[in-house]
Amino acid sequence: MSDTAPADETRPTVGRPGHVEAAAHPEALSERVVAVVVTYNREQLLAQCLDGLAAQDRRPDAVVVIDNASTDASGRVADEHPLGADVVHLHRNVGGAGGFAAGIARALVRHDADWVWVMDDDTVPRPGALAALLEALGSSPVRLSVLSSRAVWTDGRDHPMNTQRTRLGASAREKRDAARAGGRPIRTASYVSALLNGQDVRRLGLPHADYFIWSDDFEHTGRLLRHGRGLQVPSSVVEHRTARFGNAQTSPGSRFYYDVRNRLWALLRTDSFSPLERVLHGGRTALGWLGVLARHRGDVAGVGLRGVLAALRRGPRPSAAVLAADGEAAADVRAIERAAGR
C-alpha cells in the first residue's frame, strides 16, 4: 500500500464530537480512535489519566489499559474506573515498549482501530486534546501517519522530555501543508501523546517490545515517518506529570543502559532513518551521552559500556517472544507482525 493511499473506510462517530466540527474533511470525524495507556505502579497518576480521557470533548471510541504486572493498586484502578476500559493484566513487566506493543496490537486486532492514541500513565490529556488532533487530521491537505500533542509539565512549561524537532529538510510546501492543519512537520514523536495511523502500523509493524524503556517511540515513529507525514499539533495539550522537570538524561542511573543500547539498536539495526539521519542523530546522541558522563562521572560509565556491548551483540528479540508469558497478547502481536511481514 502506498504512503498516500486513502483510508479504507469510515465509521459512525462514537462519543462527543466537540471542536472537531470545524474540520475541513468531515470524514476524519468518523475514524475509530482507540486510546492505549500503559501503566506500572502509578495508581494515582493512572486514575488522573483515565479521568482525563473520560473528560475529552471527543472521547475515544475505546480505551485499552495495559497493566504491566503492577504490584500496587494500578490494575484495580483500571478495572474499576467508570470509563470502562479494556484492561489487560500482564503476568510480567515488559516495560513501556512491551506494553505499547501489546496495547497497540490489541487496539488493532480486537477493537478495529483506525487510529491509536498512545500515552503514558503519567499523561493527563486536557479536555480538547483528542478533538484538536482530529481537527488537524481533518484539516490536513495530505495523508498523515502520526500526529502528536504539545506536552507541558504541571506548571505549564513545555516539557523537555517531549521536545520534537521540526522535520529536517522539510520543504516549503510541507511546512505550508502543516500550517494549514495548524501544526508543524515532525520526523519522530513521543508516546506521551501520539495518534498513530492504524493502516501504517498494520503495514510497517509495531514498536519493538524488547526495548523495554526508552527510544521505542523514537524508532517506531521514525519508521512510520520515514516516508510518511507527521504533524505536531500545539492546540492539543497534555500534561506530562513527571516527578521532576527534566529530560530522560537528567538522572538516568541504571536506566542509562537502555538509553545506550536502544538508541544504537534504532540507528544501527533498523531502516527507520536514512544514512544522513543516522549520522546526525548519532552525533547529537553522542554529545548527549558525553554530557551525562561529565555530570555523573564514573557512576554511569560502566552502565553505558554494557549498553554498547549489548547493542553490538544482538538486535531486539521478536516482540511475540518477549510477550510469551501472556499468550493472548503474544497472539495479537504475531497477527500484526505477520501482516506486516516482520
mmCIF file of C-alpha atoms in Angstrom:
data_model
loop_
_atom_site.group_PDB
_atom_site.id
_atom_site.type_symbol
_atom_site.label_atom_id
_atom_site.label_comp_id
_atom_site.label_asym_id
_atom_site.label_seq_id
_atom_site.Cartn_x
_atom_site.Cartn_y
_atom_site.Cartn_z
ATOM 1 C CA MET A 1 0.000 0.000 0.000
ATOM 2 C CA SER A 2 1.395 3.423 -0.899
ATOM 3 C CA ASP A 3 2.038 6.107 1.714
ATOM 4 C CA THR A 4 -0.545 8.347 0.055
ATOM 5 C CA ALA A 5 -3.349 5.795 -0.042
ATOM 6 C CA PRO A 6 -6.721 6.938 1.369
ATOM 7 C CA ALA A 7 -8.297 5.309 4.399
ATOM 8 C CA ASP A 8 -10.148 2.060 3.776
ATOM 9 C CA GLU A 9 -13.474 3.095 5.248
ATOM 10 C CA THR A 10 -15.328 5.437 7.575
ATOM 11 C CA ARG A 11 -17.404 4.583 10.607
ATOM 12 C CA PRO A 12 -20.011 6.359 12.733
ATOM 13 C CA THR A 13 -18.633 8.650 15.415
ATOM 14 C CA VAL A 14 -18.904 7.397 18.981
ATOM 15 C CA GLY A 15 -18.569 9.901 21.799
ATOM 16 C CA ARG A 16 -18.920 13.696 21.803
ATOM 17 C CA PRO A 17 -17.535 15.393 18.657
ATOM 18 C CA GLY A 18 -16.801 18.746 20.309
ATOM 19 C CA HIS A 19 -14.359 21.021 18.494
ATOM 20 C CA VAL A 20 -13.808 18.753 15.503
ATOM 21 C CA GLU A 21 -16.984 20.015 13.806
ATOM 22 C CA ALA A 22 -14.833 22.648 12.092
ATOM 23 C CA ALA A 23 -12.715 20.068 10.283
ATOM 24 C CA ALA A 24 -12.169 20.666 6.568
ATOM 25 C CA HIS A 25 -12.643 16.951 5.863
ATOM 26 C CA PRO A 26 -15.583 15.676 7.956
ATOM 27 C CA GLU A 27 -14.629 12.044 7.254
ATOM 28 C CA ALA A 28 -11.967 12.456 9.936
ATOM 29 C CA LEU A 29 -14.782 12.592 12.495
ATOM 30 C CA SER A 30 -15.864 9.027 11.768
ATOM 31 C CA GLU A 31 -12.438 7.490 12.305
ATOM 32 C CA ARG A 32 -12.451 4.930 15.107
ATOM 33 C CA VAL A 33 -9.956 6.069 17.745
ATOM 34 C CA VAL A 34 -8.744 3.677 20.437
ATOM 35 C CA ALA A 35 -6.626 5.055 23.286
ATOM 36 C CA VAL A 36 -3.842 2.867 24.711
ATOM 37 C CA VAL A 37 -2.418 3.537 28.171
ATOM 38 C CA VAL A 38 0.476 1.561 29.648
ATOM 39 C CA THR A 39 0.777 1.558 33.436
ATOM 40 C CA TYR A 40 3.146 0.263 36.078
ATOM 41 C CA ASN A 41 2.796 1.090 39.778
ATOM 42 C CA ARG A 42 1.294 4.553 39.346
ATOM 43 C CA GLU A 43 -2.216 4.113 40.674
ATOM 44 C CA GLN A 44 -2.843 7.791 41.436
ATOM 45 C CA LEU A 45 -1.453 9.058 38.144
ATOM 46 C CA LEU A 46 -3.318 6.359 36.234
ATOM 47 C CA ALA A 47 -6.588 7.476 37.804
ATOM 48 C CA GLN A 48 -5.839 11.054 36.704
ATOM 49 C CA CYS A 49 -5.001 9.858 33.184
ATOM 50 C CA LEU A 50 -8.260 7.910 32.898
ATOM 51 C CA ASP A 51 -10.197 10.863 34.320
ATOM 52 C CA GLY A 52 -8.628 12.979 31.579
ATOM 53 C CA LEU A 53 -9.707 10.512 28.897
ATOM 54 C CA ALA A 54 -13.252 10.428 30.294
ATOM 55 C CA ALA A 55 -13.406 14.239 30.185
ATOM 56 C CA GLN A 56 -12.469 14.559 26.495
ATOM 57 C CA ASP A 57 -14.692 16.753 24.325
ATOM 58 C CA ARG A 58 -14.488 13.939 21.783
ATOM 59 C CA ARG A 59 -13.976 10.752 23.757
ATOM 60 C CA PRO A 60 -12.047 7.803 22.329
ATOM 61 C CA ASP A 61 -14.245 5.028 20.957
ATOM 62 C CA ALA A 62 -12.486 2.541 23.248
ATOM 63 C CA VAL A 63 -9.660 2.542 25.770
ATOM 64 C CA VAL A 64 -7.105 -0.233 26.297
ATOM 65 C CA VAL A 65 -5.070 -0.254 29.514
ATOM 66 C CA ILE A 66 -2.030 -2.499 29.731
ATOM 67 C CA ASP A 67 -1.197 -3.219 33.368
ATOM 68 C CA ASN A 68 2.471 -4.184 33.373
ATOM 69 C CA ALA A 69 2.219 -6.618 36.310
ATOM 70 C CA SER A 70 1.874 -3.751 38.794
ATOM 71 C CA THR A 71 2.387 -4.562 42.457
ATOM 72 C CA ASP A 72 0.268 -1.632 43.681
ATOM 73 C CA ALA A 73 -3.442 -0.987 43.004
ATOM 74 C CA SER A 74 -2.967 0.234 39.418
ATOM 75 C CA GLY A 75 -4.717 -2.819 37.972
ATOM 76 C CA ARG A 76 -7.706 -2.411 40.278
ATOM 77 C CA VAL A 77 -7.901 1.323 39.498
ATOM 78 C CA ALA A 78 -8.091 0.482 35.788
ATOM 79 C CA ASP A 79 -10.657 -2.276 36.325
ATOM 80 C CA GLU A 80 -12.961 -0.136 38.455
ATOM 81 C CA HIS A 81 -12.725 3.196 36.646
ATOM 82 C CA PRO A 82 -16.132 4.251 35.211
ATOM 83 C CA LEU A 83 -14.534 4.809 31.813
ATOM 84 C CA GLY A 84 -14.933 1.046 31.260
ATOM 85 C CA ALA A 85 -11.536 0.331 29.722
ATOM 86 C CA ASP A 86 -10.461 -2.986 28.266
ATOM 87 C CA VAL A 87 -7.817 -3.855 30.866
ATOM 88 C CA VAL A 88 -5.074 -6.402 30.169
ATOM 89 C CA HIS A 89 -3.142 -7.640 33.202
ATOM 90 C CA LEU A 90 0.227 -8.908 32.019
ATOM 91 C CA HIS A 91 1.983 -11.627 34.012
ATOM 92 C CA ARG A 92 5.358 -9.883 33.876
ATOM 93 C CA ASN A 93 6.610 -6.343 33.489
ATOM 94 C CA VAL A 94 7.739 -5.899 29.886
ATOM 95 C CA GLY A 95 8.327 -2.164 30.204
ATOM 96 C CA GLY A 96 6.717 0.640 28.277
ATOM 97 C CA ALA A 97 7.910 -0.793 24.965
ATOM 98 C CA GLY A 98 6.372 -4.208 25.585
ATOM 99 C CA GLY A 99 3.214 -2.639 26.942
ATOM 100 C CA PHE A 100 2.760 -0.419 23.899
ATOM 101 C CA ALA A 101 3.435 -3.309 21.519
ATOM 102 C CA ALA A 102 0.733 -5.344 23.287
ATOM 103 C CA GLY A 103 -1.683 -2.420 23.581
ATOM 104 C CA ILE A 104 -1.394 -1.170 20.004
ATOM 105 C CA ALA A 105 -1.796 -4.720 18.710
ATOM 106 C CA ARG A 106 -4.906 -5.218 20.850
ATOM 107 C CA ALA A 107 -6.383 -1.916 19.668
ATOM 108 C CA LEU A 108 -5.951 -3.009 16.038
ATOM 109 C CA VAL A 109 -6.855 -6.698 16.336
ATOM 110 C CA ARG A 110 -9.659 -6.624 18.906
ATOM 111 C CA HIS A 111 -11.022 -3.070 18.619
ATOM 112 C CA ASP A 112 -10.585 -2.473 14.882
ATOM 113 C CA ALA A 113 -8.917 0.902 15.419
ATOM 114 C CA ASP A 114 -8.407 3.318 12.559
ATOM 115 C CA TRP A 115 -6.196 5.450 14.802
ATOM 116 C CA VAL A 116 -4.419 4.502 18.017
ATOM 117 C CA TRP A 117 -3.895 7.237 20.608
ATOM 118 C CA VAL A 118 -0.969 6.149 22.796
ATOM 119 C CA MET A 119 0.057 7.706 26.097
ATOM 120 C CA ASP A 120 1.911 7.004 29.331
ATOM 121 C CA ASP A 121 0.105 6.625 32.636
ATOM 122 C CA ASP A 122 1.554 9.943 33.832
ATOM 123 C CA THR A 123 -0.028 11.751 30.867
ATOM 124 C CA VAL A 124 -3.185 13.722 31.633
ATOM 125 C CA PRO A 125 -4.841 14.997 28.449
ATOM 126 C CA ARG A 126 -6.684 18.286 28.652
ATOM 127 C CA PRO A 127 -10.347 18.117 27.540
ATOM 128 C CA GLY A 128 -9.732 19.251 23.953
ATOM 129 C CA ALA A 129 -6.618 17.157 23.304
ATOM 130 C CA LEU A 130 -8.144 14.462 21.082
ATOM 131 C CA ALA A 131 -10.555 16.881 19.396
ATOM 132 C CA ALA A 132 -7.615 19.081 18.375
ATOM 133 C CA LEU A 133 -5.713 16.122 16.916
ATOM 134 C CA LEU A 134 -8.743 15.091 14.871
ATOM 135 C CA GLU A 135 -9.377 18.656 13.761
ATOM 136 C CA ALA A 136 -5.798 18.817 12.475
ATOM 137 C CA LEU A 137 -6.251 15.447 10.783
ATOM 138 C CA GLY A 138 -9.396 16.669 9.065
ATOM 139 C CA SER A 139 -7.786 19.956 8.017
ATOM 140 C CA SER A 140 -4.619 18.429 6.582
ATOM 141 C CA PRO A 141 -4.383 18.557 2.778
ATOM 142 C CA VAL A 142 -2.144 15.451 2.823
ATOM 143 C CA ARG A 143 -2.386 11.997 4.355
ATOM 144 C CA LEU A 144 -0.871 11.813 7.857
ATOM 145 C CA SER A 145 0.814 8.899 9.608
ATOM 146 C CA VAL A 146 1.455 10.378 13.074
ATOM 147 C CA LEU A 147 0.091 13.355 14.986
ATOM 148 C CA SER A 148 1.435 14.384 18.366
ATOM 149 C CA SER A 149 0.362 16.704 21.156
ATOM 150 C CA ARG A 150 2.148 19.510 22.936
ATOM 151 C CA ALA A 151 3.304 18.126 26.283
ATOM 152 C CA VAL A 152 3.627 20.506 29.220
ATOM 153 C CA TRP A 153 4.712 19.993 32.797
ATOM 154 C CA THR A 154 2.439 20.671 35.763
ATOM 155 C CA ASP A 155 3.346 24.382 35.735
ATOM 156 C CA GLY A 156 2.539 24.827 32.041
ATOM 157 C CA ARG A 157 6.122 24.906 30.725
ATOM 158 C CA ASP A 158 6.885 22.805 27.648
ATOM 159 C CA HIS A 159 8.269 19.516 28.933
ATOM 160 C CA PRO A 160 11.901 18.987 27.817
ATOM 161 C CA MET A 161 11.421 15.212 27.784
ATOM 162 C CA ASN A 162 8.984 15.563 24.887
ATOM 163 C CA THR A 163 10.637 18.167 22.671
ATOM 164 C CA GLN A 164 10.033 17.399 18.994
ATOM 165 C CA ARG A 165 12.172 18.967 16.325
ATOM 166 C CA THR A 166 10.763 20.237 13.060
ATOM 167 C CA ARG A 167 11.446 17.728 10.301
ATOM 168 C CA LEU A 168 14.935 18.333 8.899
ATOM 169 C CA GLY A 169 14.798 19.383 5.274
ATOM 170 C CA ALA A 170 11.033 19.874 5.225
ATOM 171 C CA SER A 171 10.118 21.680 2.019
ATOM 172 C CA ALA A 172 8.228 24.950 1.938
ATOM 173 C CA ARG A 173 5.203 23.033 0.711
ATOM 174 C CA GLU A 174 5.399 20.565 3.610
ATOM 175 C CA LYS A 175 5.522 23.470 6.039
ATOM 176 C CA ARG A 176 2.543 25.126 4.325
ATOM 177 C CA ASP A 177 0.583 21.865 4.455
ATOM 178 C CA ALA A 178 1.367 21.504 8.140
ATOM 179 C CA ALA A 179 0.476 25.120 8.885
ATOM 180 C CA ARG A 180 -2.842 24.690 7.083
ATOM 181 C CA ALA A 181 -3.635 21.893 9.558
ATOM 182 C CA GLY A 182 -2.488 24.039 12.472
ATOM 183 C CA GLY A 183 0.840 22.360 13.170
ATOM 184 C CA ARG A 184 4.399 21.790 12.028
ATOM 185 C CA PRO A 185 6.080 18.832 10.291
ATOM 186 C CA ILE A 186 7.971 16.409 12.551
ATOM 187 C CA ARG A 187 10.195 13.373 11.987
ATOM 188 C CA THR A 188 9.617 11.478 15.261
ATOM 189 C CA ALA A 189 7.133 11.745 18.131
ATOM 190 C CA SER A 190 6.915 10.917 21.812
ATOM 191 C CA TYR A 191 4.496 8.301 23.107
ATOM 192 C CA VAL A 192 3.498 10.705 25.861
ATOM 193 C CA SER A 193 0.661 11.502 23.424
ATOM 194 C CA ALA A 194 0.752 10.361 19.809
ATOM 195 C CA LEU A 195 -2.008 9.461 17.369
ATOM 196 C CA LEU A 196 -0.862 6.631 15.067
ATOM 197 C CA ASN A 197 -2.411 5.704 11.726
ATOM 198 C CA GLY A 198 -3.657 2.124 12.087
ATOM 199 C CA GLN A 199 -3.144 1.372 8.399
ATOM 200 C CA ASP A 200 0.510 2.290 8.658
ATOM 201 C CA VAL A 201 1.082 0.229 11.789
ATOM 202 C CA ARG A 202 -0.537 -2.775 10.100
ATOM 203 C CA ARG A 203 1.780 -2.235 7.133
ATOM 204 C CA LEU A 204 5.022 -1.347 8.930
ATOM 205 C CA GLY A 205 4.693 -3.144 12.247
ATOM 206 C CA LEU A 206 4.660 -2.464 15.974
ATOM 207 C CA PRO A 207 7.234 -0.953 18.330
ATOM 208 C CA HIS A 208 9.901 -3.439 19.429
ATOM 209 C CA ALA A 209 8.897 -4.867 22.811
ATOM 210 C CA ASP A 210 12.495 -5.762 23.640
ATOM 211 C CA TYR A 211 13.463 -2.085 24.014
ATOM 212 C CA PHE A 212 11.771 -2.235 27.449
ATOM 213 C CA ILE A 213 12.079 1.533 28.090
ATOM 214 C CA TRP A 214 13.339 4.498 26.061
ATOM 215 C CA SER A 215 13.689 5.042 22.303
ATOM 216 C CA ASP A 216 10.899 2.615 21.370
ATOM 217 C CA ASP A 217 8.780 5.608 20.319
ATOM 218 C CA PHE A 218 11.768 7.254 18.592
ATOM 219 C CA GLU A 219 12.372 4.167 16.438
ATOM 220 C CA HIS A 220 8.724 3.297 15.797
ATOM 221 C CA THR A 221 7.520 6.770 14.827
ATOM 222 C CA GLY A 222 10.747 7.152 12.858
ATOM 223 C CA ARG A 223 9.753 4.030 10.945
ATOM 224 C CA LEU A 224 6.206 5.303 10.339
ATOM 225 C CA LEU A 225 7.503 8.708 9.236
ATOM 226 C CA ARG A 226 10.440 7.604 7.081
ATOM 227 C CA HIS A 227 8.150 8.065 4.079
ATOM 228 C CA GLY A 228 5.010 9.373 5.803
ATOM 229 C CA ARG A 229 3.978 12.767 7.119
ATOM 230 C CA GLY A 230 3.892 13.709 10.785
ATOM 231 C CA LEU A 231 2.377 16.706 12.497
ATOM 232 C CA GLN A 232 2.880 18.273 15.916
ATOM 233 C CA VAL A 233 -0.368 19.950 16.971
ATOM 234 C CA PRO A 234 0.206 22.681 19.605
ATOM 235 C CA SER A 235 -3.531 23.105 20.227
ATOM 236 C CA SER A 236 -3.644 19.509 21.520
ATOM 237 C CA VAL A 237 -2.242 19.799 25.036
ATOM 238 C CA VAL A 238 -1.440 17.101 27.564
ATOM 239 C CA GLU A 239 0.244 17.371 30.947
ATOM 240 C CA HIS A 240 3.217 15.075 31.461
ATOM 241 C CA ARG A 241 3.176 14.785 35.249
ATOM 242 C CA THR A 242 6.686 13.548 35.871
ATOM 243 C CA ALA A 243 8.093 13.868 39.367
ATOM 244 C CA ARG A 244 10.743 16.337 38.170
ATOM 245 C CA PHE A 245 11.101 18.823 35.338
ATOM 246 C CA GLY A 246 13.830 17.494 33.072
ATOM 247 C CA ASN A 247 14.659 15.122 30.258
ATOM 248 C CA ALA A 248 15.390 11.417 30.409
ATOM 249 C CA GLN A 249 19.128 12.009 30.821
ATOM 250 C CA THR A 250 18.877 14.294 33.847
ATOM 251 C CA SER A 251 19.409 11.419 36.294
ATOM 252 C CA PRO A 252 19.494 8.167 34.304
ATOM 253 C CA GLY A 253 21.187 5.817 36.784
ATOM 254 C CA SER A 254 20.999 2.163 35.790
ATOM 255 C CA ARG A 255 18.476 3.007 33.070
ATOM 256 C CA PHE A 256 21.327 4.559 31.064
ATOM 257 C CA TYR A 257 21.902 1.001 29.807
ATOM 258 C CA TYR A 258 18.603 1.124 27.913
ATOM 259 C CA ASP A 259 19.286 4.630 26.606
ATOM 260 C CA VAL A 260 22.571 3.482 25.054
ATOM 261 C CA ARG A 261 21.521 0.033 23.844
ATOM 262 C CA ASN A 262 18.204 1.127 22.384
ATOM 263 C CA ARG A 263 19.457 4.219 20.600
ATOM 264 C CA LEU A 264 22.197 2.109 18.984
ATOM 265 C CA TRP A 265 19.622 -0.506 18.054
ATOM 266 C CA ALA A 266 17.439 2.177 16.444
ATOM 267 C CA LEU A 267 20.288 3.771 14.495
ATOM 268 C CA LEU A 268 22.320 0.689 13.538
ATOM 269 C CA ARG A 269 19.844 -2.188 13.260
ATOM 270 C CA THR A 270 16.782 -0.637 11.587
ATOM 271 C CA ASP A 271 15.996 1.190 8.367
ATOM 272 C CA SER A 272 13.825 3.748 10.183
ATOM 273 C CA PHE A 273 16.320 6.503 9.372
ATOM 274 C CA SER A 274 18.276 7.499 6.297
ATOM 275 C CA PRO A 275 22.094 7.311 6.341
ATOM 276 C CA LEU A 276 22.314 11.087 6.828
ATOM 277 C CA GLU A 277 19.799 10.980 9.647
ATOM 278 C CA ARG A 278 21.758 8.218 11.333
ATOM 279 C CA VAL A 279 24.859 10.396 11.278
ATOM 280 C CA LEU A 280 23.041 13.465 12.572
ATOM 281 C CA HIS A 281 21.070 11.622 15.268
ATOM 282 C CA GLY A 282 24.176 9.668 16.191
ATOM 283 C CA GLY A 283 26.199 12.850 16.612
ATOM 284 C CA ARG A 284 23.581 14.518 18.795
ATOM 285 C CA THR A 285 23.189 11.339 20.812
ATOM 286 C CA ALA A 286 26.935 11.032 21.396
ATOM 287 C CA LEU A 287 27.100 14.632 22.609
ATOM 288 C CA GLY A 288 24.217 13.933 24.979
ATOM 289 C CA TRP A 289 25.969 10.880 26.364
ATOM 290 C CA LEU A 290 29.176 12.854 26.892
ATOM 291 C CA GLY A 291 27.153 15.342 28.898
ATOM 292 C CA VAL A 292 25.718 12.523 31.035
ATOM 293 C CA LEU A 293 29.196 11.124 31.654
ATOM 294 C CA ALA A 294 30.516 14.581 32.565
ATOM 295 C CA ARG A 295 27.713 15.184 35.070
ATOM 296 C CA HIS A 296 27.721 11.755 36.664
ATOM 297 C CA ARG A 297 31.420 10.919 36.221
ATOM 298 C CA GLY A 298 32.092 7.198 36.713
ATOM 299 C CA ASP A 299 28.631 6.345 38.034
ATOM 300 C CA VAL A 300 27.208 5.520 34.597
ATOM 301 C CA ALA A 301 30.303 4.753 32.519
ATOM 302 C CA GLY A 302 30.122 1.002 33.172
ATOM 303 C CA VAL A 303 26.379 1.019 32.616
ATOM 304 C CA GLY A 304 26.820 2.720 29.247
ATOM 305 C CA LEU A 305 29.547 0.311 28.201
ATOM 306 C CA ARG A 306 27.245 -2.626 28.944
ATOM 307 C CA GLY A 307 24.651 -0.977 26.716
ATOM 308 C CA VAL A 308 27.130 -0.637 23.857
ATOM 309 C CA LEU A 309 28.202 -4.280 24.135
ATOM 310 C CA ALA A 310 24.593 -5.479 24.299
ATOM 311 C CA ALA A 311 23.674 -3.498 21.165
ATOM 312 C CA LEU A 312 26.635 -4.916 19.249
ATOM 313 C CA ARG A 313 25.991 -8.460 20.424
ATOM 314 C CA ARG A 314 22.452 -8.811 19.076
ATOM 315 C CA GLY A 315 19.367 -6.954 17.956
ATOM 316 C CA PRO A 316 15.969 -6.940 19.676
ATOM 317 C CA ARG A 317 14.155 -10.238 20.057
ATOM 318 C CA PRO A 318 10.800 -10.733 18.303
ATOM 319 C CA SER A 319 8.098 -8.954 20.272
ATOM 320 C CA ALA A 320 5.922 -12.068 20.498
ATOM 321 C CA ALA A 321 8.825 -13.853 22.214
ATOM 322 C CA VAL A 322 9.167 -11.015 24.736
ATOM 323 C CA LEU A 323 5.437 -11.328 25.473
ATOM 324 C CA ALA A 324 5.432 -15.135 25.541
ATOM 325 C CA ALA A 325 4.235 -15.257 29.170
ATOM 326 C CA ASP A 326 0.967 -13.665 28.017
ATOM 327 C CA GLY A 327 -0.394 -15.831 25.233
ATOM 328 C CA GLU A 328 -3.259 -13.561 24.178
ATOM 329 C CA ALA A 329 -1.016 -10.511 23.896
ATOM 330 C CA ALA A 330 1.622 -12.506 22.026
ATOM 331 C CA ALA A 331 -1.038 -13.749 19.594
ATOM 332 C CA ASP A 332 -2.222 -10.201 18.865
ATOM 333 C CA VAL A 333 1.353 -9.078 18.237
ATOM 334 C CA ARG A 334 2.011 -12.035 15.934
ATOM 335 C CA ALA A 335 -1.126 -11.213 13.930
ATOM 336 C CA ILE A 336 0.062 -7.658 13.259
ATOM 337 C CA GLU A 337 3.695 -8.543 12.645
ATOM 338 C CA ARG A 338 2.723 -11.377 10.291
ATOM 339 C CA ALA A 339 0.581 -8.987 8.241
ATOM 340 C CA ALA A 340 3.479 -6.510 8.141
ATOM 341 C CA GLY A 341 5.884 -9.238 7.034
ATOM 342 C CA ARG A 342 8.162 -8.693 10.020
#
